[in-house]
Amino acid sequence: MVSKRDVVRCSNMSQAPYSVNGKRCKLVGCGSAVPAITFSNDELAQIADTNDEWISSRTGIRNRRILTGNESLTGLAVEAAKKALAMANVEADDVDLILLCSSSPDDLFGGGPQVQKLLGCTRFPPAYDIRAACSGFLLGLVSASCHIQGGGFKNVLVIGADCLSRYVDWTDRKTCILFGDAAGAILVQSCNGDEDGLISFDLHSDGDGLRYLNAGIIQTETNFAVGVDGSTLGFSPTNTSISDMQMNGQELFRFVDKAVPQTIRSSLAKADLRVSDIDWLLVHQANKRIIDRIAANLEFPKDKVICNIENYGNTSAASIPLALDEAVRSGKVKEGEIIMTAGFGAGLTWGSAIVRWG
């Protein structure tokens, strides 16, 4: 009798993208980190026109973690990365590449190199940021695979980390109830073809959807249009800032309800797998209603859906690795099990991947 793992291996060898060096990749370590402060719905109701029942019934969220004081997003990313390395039994100096998937780094120019520094990677591996909002982790996972298959990298850290609490209007109950801060990390490692952990994927973007979810640049003209000597400068220098997040939740819900099941089915088809071959469903933790709708559309068992949104809210690029880390460390997800996962968010960006843990 052919086992599920044998099916996956066979389909993977026929469907996987071309590899220059014959190597594939596997997911061998995970870790996560969250801020110390828990911010409950009842506490949120003290500053916004809302209450616990209104929030939890519409989103499934009861608590979220918020960065405060001396905490930083970079610090969370480093903590999550260290835990992933420890699980994989890999030293920091054995890391060949760091991908920080974040749309809210501590610095305008990104945080990847700071993660490299604080991890103590003395061989100075490349480190850079990927900005794809809530789809960022999936983009990072696929990018890690490409670096391994095409560039000969052996150990790639993929970190999803976001602090969207910095960009919400805390009086706007449409957005402030949703978001929390966190980081999650996965160590992706080179392996032989029959161990491949990234079985298939499907990625998309549509810039037309920016109007549904954005946090744009605000420019304010200064009064320096005339120089100190009375001459005209020819331009008006501006001060810039980033606006609070703007979101059309109804349009996003309609989009996700259609696009996410489609992309998951596409990844399944590429892997020559059926929904019944899958052990777990893990989609971006945006809203419990959305997660339930996706599972129902796919006719996937509710008890096989990984969901931790109640305690953390929408943590953007961190949500998938954070939920996976909890599921692995609790013993829910076991080595060799197959997970279909999907991300979706601002951009608009969306996609899916079929992965095997361990």
Coordinates of C-alpha atoms in Angstrom, one line a residue:
M1 CA 0.0 0.0 0.0
V2 CA 1.4 3.4 -1.0
S3 CA 1.7 5.8 2.0
K4 CA 0.8 9.5 2.0
R5 CA 4.5 10.4 2.3
D6 CA 5.3 8.2 -0.8
V7 CA 2.6 10.0 -2.7
V8 CA 4.1 13.4 -1.8
R9 CA 7.6 12.3 -2.7
C10 CA 6.6 11.1 -6.1
S11 CA 4.5 14.2 -6.9
N12 CA 7.2 16.4 -5.6
M13 CA 9.9 15.0 -7.9
S14 CA 7.7 15.5 -10.9
Q15 CA 6.2 18.9 -10.0
A16 CA 9.0 20.7 -8.2
P17 CA 10.8 23.6 -10.0
Y18 CA 14.2 23.1 -11.5
S19 CA 17.1 22.9 -9.2
V20 CA 20.6 23.9 -10.3
N21 CA 22.4 21.8 -7.8
G22 CA 19.9 19.0 -7.3
K23 CA 19.0 20.2 -3.7
R24 CA 15.7 20.9 -2.2
C25 CA 14.7 22.4 1.2
K26 CA 13.1 21.3 4.4
L27 CA 11.7 23.1 7.4
V28 CA 13.8 22.0 10.4
G29 CA 13.3 24.5 13.2
C30 CA 10.8 27.1 14.3
G31 CA 10.5 29.8 17.0
S32 CA 8.3 32.7 18.0
A33 CA 8.3 35.7 20.2
V34 CA 5.6 38.1 21.4
P35 CA 5.6 41.4 23.4
A36 CA 5.2 41.2 27.2
I37 CA 2.0 43.3 27.3
T38 CA -1.4 41.6 26.6
F39 CA -4.1 44.0 25.5
S40 CA -7.6 42.6 26.0
N41 CA -10.8 43.5 24.3
D42 CA -12.1 45.0 27.6
E43 CA -9.1 47.2 27.8
L44 CA -9.4 48.2 24.2
A45 CA -13.0 49.2 24.8
Q46 CA -11.8 51.9 27.2
I47 CA -10.4 53.9 24.2
A48 CA -12.5 52.8 21.3
D49 CA -16.3 52.5 20.8
T50 CA -16.5 48.7 21.1
N51 CA -16.8 45.8 23.5
D52 CA -15.6 42.3 24.0
E53 CA -18.7 40.7 22.5
W54 CA -18.7 42.9 19.4
I55 CA -15.0 42.1 18.7
S56 CA -15.0 38.4 19.5
S57 CA -18.2 37.6 17.6
R58 CA -17.0 39.3 14.5
T59 CA -13.3 38.4 14.5
G60 CA -12.6 35.6 17.1
I61 CA -10.1 37.9 18.8
R62 CA -10.0 38.4 22.6
N63 CA -6.4 39.5 23.2
R64 CA -3.5 40.8 21.3
R65 CA 0.2 41.6 22.2
I66 CA 1.5 45.2 21.8
L67 CA 5.1 46.4 21.7
T68 CA 5.8 48.9 24.5
G69 CA 8.7 50.4 26.5
N70 CA 12.1 49.2 25.5
E71 CA 10.9 46.3 23.3
S72 CA 11.6 46.4 19.6
L73 CA 10.4 44.5 16.5
T74 CA 14.1 43.6 15.8
G75 CA 14.4 42.2 19.3
L76 CA 11.3 40.0 18.8
A77 CA 12.7 38.8 15.4
V78 CA 16.1 37.9 17.0
E79 CA 14.4 36.0 19.9
A80 CA 12.2 34.0 17.4
A81 CA 15.3 33.3 15.2
K82 CA 17.3 32.0 18.2
K83 CA 14.6 29.6 19.2
A84 CA 14.4 28.3 15.6
L85 CA 18.1 27.8 15.5
A86 CA 18.1 26.0 18.8
M87 CA 15.4 23.6 17.7
A88 CA 17.3 22.8 14.5
N89 CA 20.6 22.5 16.4
V90 CA 22.2 25.0 14.1
E91 CA 24.7 27.7 15.1
A92 CA 24.3 31.3 14.1
D93 CA 27.6 31.1 12.2
D94 CA 26.1 28.3 10.0
V95 CA 23.4 30.6 8.7
D96 CA 23.9 31.6 5.1
L97 CA 21.0 34.0 4.6
I98 CA 18.5 35.9 6.7
L99 CA 15.2 37.0 5.2
L100 CA 13.2 39.4 7.4
C101 CA 9.6 39.5 6.2
S102 CA 8.2 42.7 7.6
S103 CA 6.2 45.7 6.5
S104 CA 6.9 47.5 9.8
P105 CA 10.7 47.3 10.6
D106 CA 12.3 49.5 13.2
D107 CA 14.2 51.4 10.6
L108 CA 13.1 52.9 7.2
F109 CA 15.9 51.0 5.5
G110 CA 14.9 47.6 7.0
G111 CA 16.0 45.4 9.8
G112 CA 17.6 42.3 8.3
P113 CA 21.2 43.4 8.9
Q114 CA 20.4 44.3 12.5
V115 CA 19.0 40.8 13.0
Q116 CA 22.3 39.4 11.6
K117 CA 24.3 41.5 14.0
L118 CA 22.3 40.7 17.1
L119 CA 22.3 37.0 16.3
G120 CA 26.1 37.1 16.2
C121 CA 26.6 35.8 12.7
T122 CA 30.3 36.6 12.4
R123 CA 30.6 35.3 8.8
F124 CA 28.4 38.3 7.8
P125 CA 25.8 36.4 5.7
P126 CA 23.5 38.5 3.5
A127 CA 20.3 39.7 5.2
Y128 CA 17.5 41.7 3.7
D129 CA 13.9 42.6 4.1
I130 CA 10.8 41.4 2.2
R131 CA 7.8 43.7 2.3
A132 CA 4.6 41.9 1.3
A133 CA 2.4 42.5 4.3
C134 CA 0.5 39.5 5.5
S135 CA 1.8 37.4 2.6
G136 CA 5.4 38.2 3.5
F137 CA 6.2 34.9 5.2
L138 CA 5.1 32.8 2.2
L139 CA 7.2 35.0 -0.1
G140 CA 10.2 34.5 2.2
L141 CA 9.7 30.7 2.3
V142 CA 9.6 30.5 -1.5
S143 CA 12.6 32.9 -1.7
A144 CA 14.6 30.7 0.7
S145 CA 13.9 27.7 -1.5
C146 CA 15.1 29.5 -4.6
H147 CA 18.3 30.6 -2.9
I148 CA 18.9 27.0 -1.8
Q149 CA 18.1 25.4 -5.2
G150 CA 19.8 28.0 -7.3
G151 CA 22.5 29.5 -5.1
G152 CA 23.8 26.7 -3.1
F153 CA 22.8 28.1 0.3
K154 CA 22.4 25.6 3.1
N155 CA 20.7 27.3 6.0
V156 CA 18.3 30.1 5.5
L157 CA 16.4 31.9 8.3
V158 CA 12.9 33.1 7.3
I159 CA 11.5 35.5 9.9
G160 CA 8.0 37.0 9.8
A161 CA 7.8 40.0 12.1
D162 CA 5.4 42.9 12.2
C163 CA 4.3 45.7 14.6
L164 CA 1.2 47.0 12.9
S165 CA 0.0 48.5 16.2
R166 CA 2.2 51.5 15.2
Y167 CA 0.0 52.2 12.2
V168 CA -3.6 51.9 13.5
D169 CA -6.0 54.6 14.6
W170 CA -6.8 53.4 18.1
T171 CA -10.2 55.2 17.9
D172 CA -11.2 53.4 14.7
R173 CA -12.9 50.2 15.8
K174 CA -12.8 48.8 12.2
T175 CA -9.0 48.4 12.3
C176 CA -7.7 48.8 15.9
I177 CA -9.4 45.6 17.1
L178 CA -7.7 43.4 14.6
F179 CA -3.9 43.8 14.9
G180 CA -1.2 42.6 17.3
D181 CA 2.6 42.4 17.3
A182 CA 4.7 39.3 17.1
A183 CA 7.6 37.5 15.3
G184 CA 7.9 33.9 14.1
A185 CA 10.9 32.2 12.4
I186 CA 11.6 29.1 10.4
L187 CA 15.0 27.6 9.6
V188 CA 14.9 26.3 6.0
Q189 CA 17.7 23.9 5.3
S190 CA 19.2 22.3 2.2
C191 CA 18.3 18.6 1.7
N192 CA 18.0 15.9 -0.9
G193 CA 15.0 15.7 -3.2
D194 CA 13.2 13.0 -1.4
E195 CA 13.1 15.1 1.8
D196 CA 11.7 18.2 0.2
G197 CA 9.5 20.3 2.6
L198 CA 8.2 22.8 0.1
I199 CA 6.1 20.6 -2.1
S200 CA 4.4 23.2 -4.2
F201 CA 3.3 26.9 -4.1
D202 CA 1.2 29.5 -5.9
L203 CA 1.8 33.2 -5.6
H204 CA 0.0 36.3 -6.9
S205 CA -0.3 40.1 -6.6
D206 CA -2.7 42.8 -7.9
G207 CA -1.8 46.4 -7.3
D208 CA -5.4 47.4 -8.1
G209 CA -6.4 46.2 -4.7
L210 CA -4.2 48.8 -2.9
R211 CA -7.4 50.9 -2.4
Y212 CA -8.8 48.2 -0.1
L213 CA -5.9 48.2 2.4
N214 CA -3.1 50.8 2.6
A215 CA -1.0 53.1 4.8
G216 CA 0.2 55.7 2.4
I217 CA 2.8 58.5 2.7
I218 CA 1.5 61.9 3.9
Q219 CA 3.5 64.9 2.6
T220 CA 3.3 68.3 4.3
E221 CA 4.9 71.3 2.5
T222 CA 7.3 73.4 4.5
N223 CA 7.6 77.1 4.3
F224 CA 11.1 77.0 2.6
A225 CA 9.9 77.8 -0.9
V226 CA 12.0 81.0 -0.8
G227 CA 15.7 80.9 0.1
V228 CA 17.4 82.9 2.7
D229 CA 18.7 85.4 0.1
G230 CA 15.2 85.9 -1.3
S231 CA 15.7 83.6 -4.3
T232 CA 13.1 81.0 -5.3
L233 CA 14.2 77.5 -4.7
G234 CA 12.1 76.0 -7.5
F235 CA 10.5 73.4 -5.3
S236 CA 8.8 73.0 -1.9
P237 CA 10.6 70.7 0.5
T238 CA 8.2 68.4 2.3
N239 CA 8.0 66.7 5.7
T240 CA 6.7 63.1 5.3
S241 CA 5.0 60.6 7.6
I242 CA 3.0 57.4 7.2
S243 CA -0.8 57.6 7.6
D244 CA -2.8 55.3 9.8
M245 CA -4.0 52.1 8.2
Q246 CA -7.0 52.5 5.9
M247 CA -9.0 49.3 5.3
N248 CA -12.2 48.3 3.5
G249 CA -13.0 45.1 5.4
Q250 CA -16.0 44.1 3.3
E251 CA -14.2 44.2 0.0
L252 CA -11.2 42.4 1.5
F253 CA -13.5 39.7 2.8
R254 CA -15.1 39.2 -0.6
F255 CA -11.7 39.0 -2.2
V256 CA -10.2 36.5 0.3
D257 CA -13.4 34.3 0.2
K258 CA -12.8 33.7 -3.5
A259 CA -9.0 34.0 -4.0
V260 CA -7.7 31.9 -1.1
P261 CA -9.5 28.7 -1.8
Q262 CA -8.5 29.1 -5.5
T263 CA -4.8 29.5 -4.7
I264 CA -4.9 26.5 -2.3
R265 CA -6.5 24.3 -4.9
S266 CA -3.8 25.5 -7.4
S267 CA -1.0 24.4 -5.1
L268 CA -2.7 21.1 -4.5
A269 CA -3.0 20.5 -8.2
K270 CA 0.6 21.3 -8.8
A271 CA 1.5 18.7 -6.1
D272 CA -1.0 16.2 -7.5
L273 CA -2.6 16.0 -4.0
R274 CA -6.2 16.1 -2.8
V275 CA -7.5 17.9 0.2
S276 CA -7.9 14.4 1.9
D277 CA -4.1 14.0 1.6
I278 CA -3.5 17.0 3.9
D279 CA -3.0 16.8 7.7
W280 CA -3.4 20.4 8.6
L281 CA -4.8 23.7 7.3
L282 CA -2.9 26.9 8.4
V283 CA -3.9 30.2 6.8
H284 CA -3.0 33.7 7.7
Q285 CA -4.7 34.6 11.0
A286 CA -6.7 37.6 9.9
N287 CA -10.2 36.8 11.1
K288 CA -11.8 33.7 12.5
R289 CA -14.8 34.1 10.2
I290 CA -12.4 34.1 7.2
I291 CA -10.5 31.0 8.4
D292 CA -13.8 29.2 9.0
R293 CA -15.1 30.1 5.5
I294 CA -11.9 28.9 3.8
A295 CA -12.1 25.6 5.6
A296 CA -15.7 25.2 4.8
N297 CA -15.1 26.0 1.1
L298 CA -12.4 23.4 0.9
E299 CA -14.5 20.9 3.0
F300 CA -11.6 20.5 5.4
P301 CA -12.2 19.1 8.9
K302 CA -12.6 21.8 11.6
D303 CA -10.5 19.9 14.0
K304 CA -7.6 20.0 11.6
V305 CA -7.5 23.8 11.3
I306 CA -4.7 25.5 13.1
C307 CA -5.9 28.7 14.7
N308 CA -4.5 30.9 17.5
I309 CA -6.1 34.3 16.5
E310 CA -8.0 34.4 19.8
N311 CA -4.8 35.2 21.8
Y312 CA -2.8 37.3 19.3
G313 CA -5.0 38.9 16.7
N314 CA -3.7 39.6 13.2
T315 CA 0.1 39.6 13.4
S316 CA 0.6 40.1 9.7
A317 CA 3.8 38.3 8.4
A318 CA 4.3 36.7 11.8
S319 CA 0.9 34.9 11.9
I320 CA 1.8 31.7 10.0
P321 CA 5.2 31.0 11.7
L322 CA 3.8 32.0 15.1
A323 CA 0.8 29.6 14.8
L324 CA 3.1 26.8 13.3
D325 CA 5.6 27.2 16.2
E326 CA 2.8 26.8 18.8
A327 CA 1.4 23.8 17.0
V328 CA 4.8 22.1 16.7
R329 CA 5.9 22.8 20.3
S330 CA 2.5 21.5 21.6
G331 CA 2.9 18.3 19.7
K332 CA -0.1 18.9 17.5
V333 CA 2.0 19.0 14.3
K334 CA 4.3 16.1 14.0
E335 CA 7.3 15.4 11.8
G336 CA 6.4 14.4 8.3
E337 CA 2.9 15.8 8.4
I338 CA 1.6 17.9 5.4
I339 CA 0.2 21.4 5.9
M340 CA -1.6 23.5 3.3
T341 CA -1.0 27.2 4.1
A342 CA -2.0 30.5 2.6
G343 CA -1.3 34.2 3.1
F344 CA -3.1 37.3 1.9
G345 CA -2.9 41.0 2.6
A346 CA -2.1 44.5 1.5
G347 CA -0.7 45.0 -2.0
L348 CA -2.8 43.1 -2.7
T349 CA -0.7 40.0 -2.4
W350 CA -1.8 36.4 -1.9
G351 CA -0.6 32.9 -2.3
S352 CA -0.4 29.4 -0.9
A353 CA 2.1 26.6 -0.3
I354 CA 1.9 22.9 0.5
V355 CA 4.7 22.1 3.0
R356 CA 5.9 19.2 5.1
W357 CA 7.1 19.8 8.6
G358 CA 10.5 18.3 9.5

